[in-house]
CSV table of C-alpha atoms in Angstrom, one decimal:
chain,number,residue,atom,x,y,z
E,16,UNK,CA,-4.2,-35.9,25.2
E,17,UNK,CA,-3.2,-39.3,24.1
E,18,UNK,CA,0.2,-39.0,22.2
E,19,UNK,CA,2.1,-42.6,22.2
E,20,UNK,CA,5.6,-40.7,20.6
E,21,UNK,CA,5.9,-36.8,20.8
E,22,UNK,CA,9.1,-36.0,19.6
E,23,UNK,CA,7.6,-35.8,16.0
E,24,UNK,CA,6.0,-32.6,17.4
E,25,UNK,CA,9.5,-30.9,17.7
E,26,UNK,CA,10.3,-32.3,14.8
E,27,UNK,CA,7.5,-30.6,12.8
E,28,UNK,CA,8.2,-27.2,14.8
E,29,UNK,CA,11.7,-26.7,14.7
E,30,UNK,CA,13.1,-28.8,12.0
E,31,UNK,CA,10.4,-29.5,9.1
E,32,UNK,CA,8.5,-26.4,9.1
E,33,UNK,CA,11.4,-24.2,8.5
E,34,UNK,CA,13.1,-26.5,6.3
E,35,UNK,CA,10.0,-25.5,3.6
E,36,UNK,CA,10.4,-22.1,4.1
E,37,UNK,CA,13.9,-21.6,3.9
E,38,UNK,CA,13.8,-21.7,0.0
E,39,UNK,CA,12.2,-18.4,0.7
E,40,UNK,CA,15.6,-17.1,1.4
E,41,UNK,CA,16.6,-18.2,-1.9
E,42,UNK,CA,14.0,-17.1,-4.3
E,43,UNK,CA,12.6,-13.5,-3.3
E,44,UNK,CA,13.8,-10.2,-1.2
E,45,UNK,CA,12.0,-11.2,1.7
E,46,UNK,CA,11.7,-7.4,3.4
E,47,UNK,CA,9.9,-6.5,-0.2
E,48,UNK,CA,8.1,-9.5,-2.2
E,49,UNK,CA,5.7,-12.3,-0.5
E,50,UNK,CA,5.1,-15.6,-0.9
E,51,UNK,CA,2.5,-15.5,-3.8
E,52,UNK,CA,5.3,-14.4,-5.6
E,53,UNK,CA,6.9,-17.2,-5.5
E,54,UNK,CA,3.9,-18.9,-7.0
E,55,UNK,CA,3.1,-16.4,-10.1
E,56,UNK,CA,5.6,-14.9,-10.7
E,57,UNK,CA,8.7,-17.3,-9.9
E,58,UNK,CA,6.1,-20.2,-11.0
E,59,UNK,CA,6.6,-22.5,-8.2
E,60,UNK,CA,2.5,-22.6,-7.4
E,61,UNK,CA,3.3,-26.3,-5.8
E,62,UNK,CA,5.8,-24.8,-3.7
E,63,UNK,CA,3.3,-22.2,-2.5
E,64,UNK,CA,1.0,-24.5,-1.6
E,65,UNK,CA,3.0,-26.8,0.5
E,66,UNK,CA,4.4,-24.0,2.3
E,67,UNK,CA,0.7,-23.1,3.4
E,68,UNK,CA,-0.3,-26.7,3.9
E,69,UNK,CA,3.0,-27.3,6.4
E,70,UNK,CA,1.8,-24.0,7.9
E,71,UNK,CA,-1.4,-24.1,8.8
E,72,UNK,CA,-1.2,-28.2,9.7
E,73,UNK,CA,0.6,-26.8,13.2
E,74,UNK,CA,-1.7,-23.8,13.1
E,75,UNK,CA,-4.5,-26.0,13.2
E,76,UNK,CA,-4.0,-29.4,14.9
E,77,UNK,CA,-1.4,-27.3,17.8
E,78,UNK,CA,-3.6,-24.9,18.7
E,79,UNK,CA,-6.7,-27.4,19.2
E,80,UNK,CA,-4.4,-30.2,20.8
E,81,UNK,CA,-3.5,-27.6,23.1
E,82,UNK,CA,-7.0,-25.6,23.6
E,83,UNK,CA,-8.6,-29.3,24.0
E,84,UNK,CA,-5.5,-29.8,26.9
E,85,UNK,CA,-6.0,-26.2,29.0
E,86,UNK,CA,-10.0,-27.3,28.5
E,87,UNK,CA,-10.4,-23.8,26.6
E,88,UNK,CA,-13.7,-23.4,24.6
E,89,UNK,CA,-14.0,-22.7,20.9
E,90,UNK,CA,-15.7,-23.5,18.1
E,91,UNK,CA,-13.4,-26.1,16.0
E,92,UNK,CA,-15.3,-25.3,12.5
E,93,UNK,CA,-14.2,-21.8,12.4
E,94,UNK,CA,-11.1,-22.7,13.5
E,95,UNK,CA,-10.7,-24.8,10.5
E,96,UNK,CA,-12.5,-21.8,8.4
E,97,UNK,CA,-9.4,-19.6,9.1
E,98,UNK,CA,-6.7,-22.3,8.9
E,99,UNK,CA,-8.5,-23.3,5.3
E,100,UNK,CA,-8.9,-20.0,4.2
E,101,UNK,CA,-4.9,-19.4,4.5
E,102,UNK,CA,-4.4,-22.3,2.4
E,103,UNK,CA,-7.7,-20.9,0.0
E,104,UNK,CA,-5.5,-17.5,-0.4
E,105,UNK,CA,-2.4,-19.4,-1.5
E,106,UNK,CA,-4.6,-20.7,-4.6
E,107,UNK,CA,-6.0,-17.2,-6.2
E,108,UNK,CA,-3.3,-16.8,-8.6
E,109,UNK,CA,-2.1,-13.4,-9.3
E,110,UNK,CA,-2.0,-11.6,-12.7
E,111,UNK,CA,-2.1,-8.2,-14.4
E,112,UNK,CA,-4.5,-9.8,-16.8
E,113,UNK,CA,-7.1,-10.2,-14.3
E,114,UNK,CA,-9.6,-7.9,-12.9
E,115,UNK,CA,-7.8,-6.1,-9.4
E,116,UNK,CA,-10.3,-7.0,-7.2
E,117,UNK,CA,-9.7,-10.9,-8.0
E,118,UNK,CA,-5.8,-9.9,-7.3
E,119,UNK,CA,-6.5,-8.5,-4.2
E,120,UNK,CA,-9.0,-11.2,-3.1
E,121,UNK,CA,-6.3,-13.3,-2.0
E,122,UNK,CA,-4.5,-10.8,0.2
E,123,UNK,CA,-8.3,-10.3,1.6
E,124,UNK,CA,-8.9,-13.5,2.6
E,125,UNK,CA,-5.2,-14.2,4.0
E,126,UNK,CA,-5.9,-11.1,6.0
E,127,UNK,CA,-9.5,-12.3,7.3
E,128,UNK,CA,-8.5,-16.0,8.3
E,129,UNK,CA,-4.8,-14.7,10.1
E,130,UNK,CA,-6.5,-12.0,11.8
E,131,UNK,CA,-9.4,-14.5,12.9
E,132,UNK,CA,-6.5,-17.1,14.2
E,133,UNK,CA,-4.7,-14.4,15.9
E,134,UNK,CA,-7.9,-13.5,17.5
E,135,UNK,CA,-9.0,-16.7,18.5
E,136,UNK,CA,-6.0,-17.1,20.6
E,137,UNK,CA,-5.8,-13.3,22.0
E,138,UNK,CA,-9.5,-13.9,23.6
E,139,UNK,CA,-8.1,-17.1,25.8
E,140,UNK,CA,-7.1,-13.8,28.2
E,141,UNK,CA,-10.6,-13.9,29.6
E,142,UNK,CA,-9.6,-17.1,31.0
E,143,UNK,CA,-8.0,-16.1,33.9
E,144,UNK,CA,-8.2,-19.7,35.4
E,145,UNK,CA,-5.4,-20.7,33.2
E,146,UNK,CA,-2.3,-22.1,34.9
E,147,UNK,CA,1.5,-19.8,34.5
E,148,UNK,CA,2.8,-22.0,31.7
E,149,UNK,CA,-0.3,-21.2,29.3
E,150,UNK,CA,0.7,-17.4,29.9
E,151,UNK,CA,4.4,-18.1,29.0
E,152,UNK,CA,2.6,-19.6,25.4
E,153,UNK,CA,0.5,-16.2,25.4
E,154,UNK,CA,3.1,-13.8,25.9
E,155,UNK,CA,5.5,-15.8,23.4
E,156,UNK,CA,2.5,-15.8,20.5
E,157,UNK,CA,1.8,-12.1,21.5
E,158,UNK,CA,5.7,-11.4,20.8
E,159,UNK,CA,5.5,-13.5,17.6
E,160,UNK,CA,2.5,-11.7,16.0
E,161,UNK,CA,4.3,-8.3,17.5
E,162,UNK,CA,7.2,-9.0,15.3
E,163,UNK,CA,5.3,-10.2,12.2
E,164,UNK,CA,3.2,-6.8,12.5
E,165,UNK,CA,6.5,-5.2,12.8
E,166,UNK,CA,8.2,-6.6,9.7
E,167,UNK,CA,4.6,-5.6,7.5
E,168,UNK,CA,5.3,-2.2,9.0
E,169,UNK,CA,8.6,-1.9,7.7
E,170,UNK,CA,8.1,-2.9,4.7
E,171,UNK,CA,4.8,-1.5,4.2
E,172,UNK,CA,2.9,-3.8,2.9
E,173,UNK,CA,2.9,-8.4,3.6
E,174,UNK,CA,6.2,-8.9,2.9
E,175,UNK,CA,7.7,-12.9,2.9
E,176,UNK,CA,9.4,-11.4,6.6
E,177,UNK,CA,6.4,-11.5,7.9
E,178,UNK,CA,4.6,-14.6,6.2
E,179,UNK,CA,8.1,-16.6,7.3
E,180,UNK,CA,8.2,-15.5,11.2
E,181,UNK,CA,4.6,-16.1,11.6
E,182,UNK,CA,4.9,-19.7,10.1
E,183,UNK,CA,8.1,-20.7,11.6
E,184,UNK,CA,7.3,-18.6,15.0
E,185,UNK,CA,3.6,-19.9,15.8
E,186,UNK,CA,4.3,-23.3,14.7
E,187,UNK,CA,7.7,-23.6,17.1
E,188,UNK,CA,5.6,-22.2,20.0
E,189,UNK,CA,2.9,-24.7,19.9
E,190,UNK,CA,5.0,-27.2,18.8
E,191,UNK,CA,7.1,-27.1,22.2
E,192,UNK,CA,4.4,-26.0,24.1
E,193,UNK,CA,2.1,-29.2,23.3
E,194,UNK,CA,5.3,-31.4,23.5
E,195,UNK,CA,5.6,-30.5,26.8
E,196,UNK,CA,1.8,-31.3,27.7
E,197,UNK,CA,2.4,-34.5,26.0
E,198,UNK,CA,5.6,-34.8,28.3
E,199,UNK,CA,3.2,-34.2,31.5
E,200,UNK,CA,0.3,-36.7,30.3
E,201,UNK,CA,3.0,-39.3,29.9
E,202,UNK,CA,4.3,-38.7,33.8
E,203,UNK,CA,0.2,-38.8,35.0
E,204,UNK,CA,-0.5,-41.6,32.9
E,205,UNK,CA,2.2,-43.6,35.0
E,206,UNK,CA,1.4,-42.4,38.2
E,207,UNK,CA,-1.9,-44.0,37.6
């Protein structure tokens, strides 16, 4: 993994990415409404869509910096299927005008493309050869999807909860994670 300055990488977890969604706060009950309302109903569609692009940027370049650095296997174009399709979803507007399966059509394809990231990262457990600090990043994703699941519980249906501690959460935990195998690539690239 060749990254000359890493510190934009905590930068990105833990102080851009949840800069964009705390407006969240501001505009909608969180335990009730989601994101997409934000973008119909609020009309802030630009909003929307940079919250999904900030999201799924660490979804997507994280998790395949850090699958490339543990020498996991998968298969990078439907990795970028998911992480595309949650940006996709933010687009499909919503309105009582239009037909309800177009409505629900974005829900549907949030659903499919988070449930296929999830699942892309709980199958690394058949890779038992994995060293302890890749299980500390598995237990803390597991935890993070745990309490997103949670919060859609609660509420009963995707709430902005659960869209907010699955952007902020994922993205901090591979954001610190990768910075630290940047950190141990720097230290063997000068012992060399």
């Amino acid at each position: 993994m060749m990254l000359k300055n890493n510190t934009w990488i905590l930068g990105y977890g833990f102080v851009f990415n949840p800069l964009i969604n705390l407006p969240v706060f501001f505009w909608i009950d969180v335990s009730y409404e989601n994101l997409s309302y934000i973008g119909t109903t609020l009309h802030h569609p630009l909003y929307l869509v940079l919250w999904a692009i900030s999201s799924v940027f660490g979804l997507y370049f994280f998790s395949t910096a850090i699958w490339s650095a543990y020498s996991i296997p998968y298969r990078r174009w439907l990795h970028a299927l998911f992480c595309i399709g949650m940006i996709l979803s933010c687009l499909i507007p919503y309105s009582a005008d239009m037909p309800g399966w177009i409505n629900d059509l974005h829900v549907w394809i949030a659903i499919v493309c988070v449930s296929g990231f999830i699942f892309s990262w709980l199958k690394t457990i058949l890779y038992s050869w994995l060293p302890s600090s890749f299980w500390i990043l598995y237990k803390a994703l597991l935890i993070i999807f745990a309490l997103g699941f949670l919060a859609i519980c609660f509420a009963g249906s995707i709430n902005g909860l659960s869209e907010i501690i699955f952007s902020i959460g994922v993205n901090a935990i591979l954001s610190l994670t990768l910075f630290n195998l940047s950190k141990k690539d720097k230290k063997n690239d000068r012992t060399f």
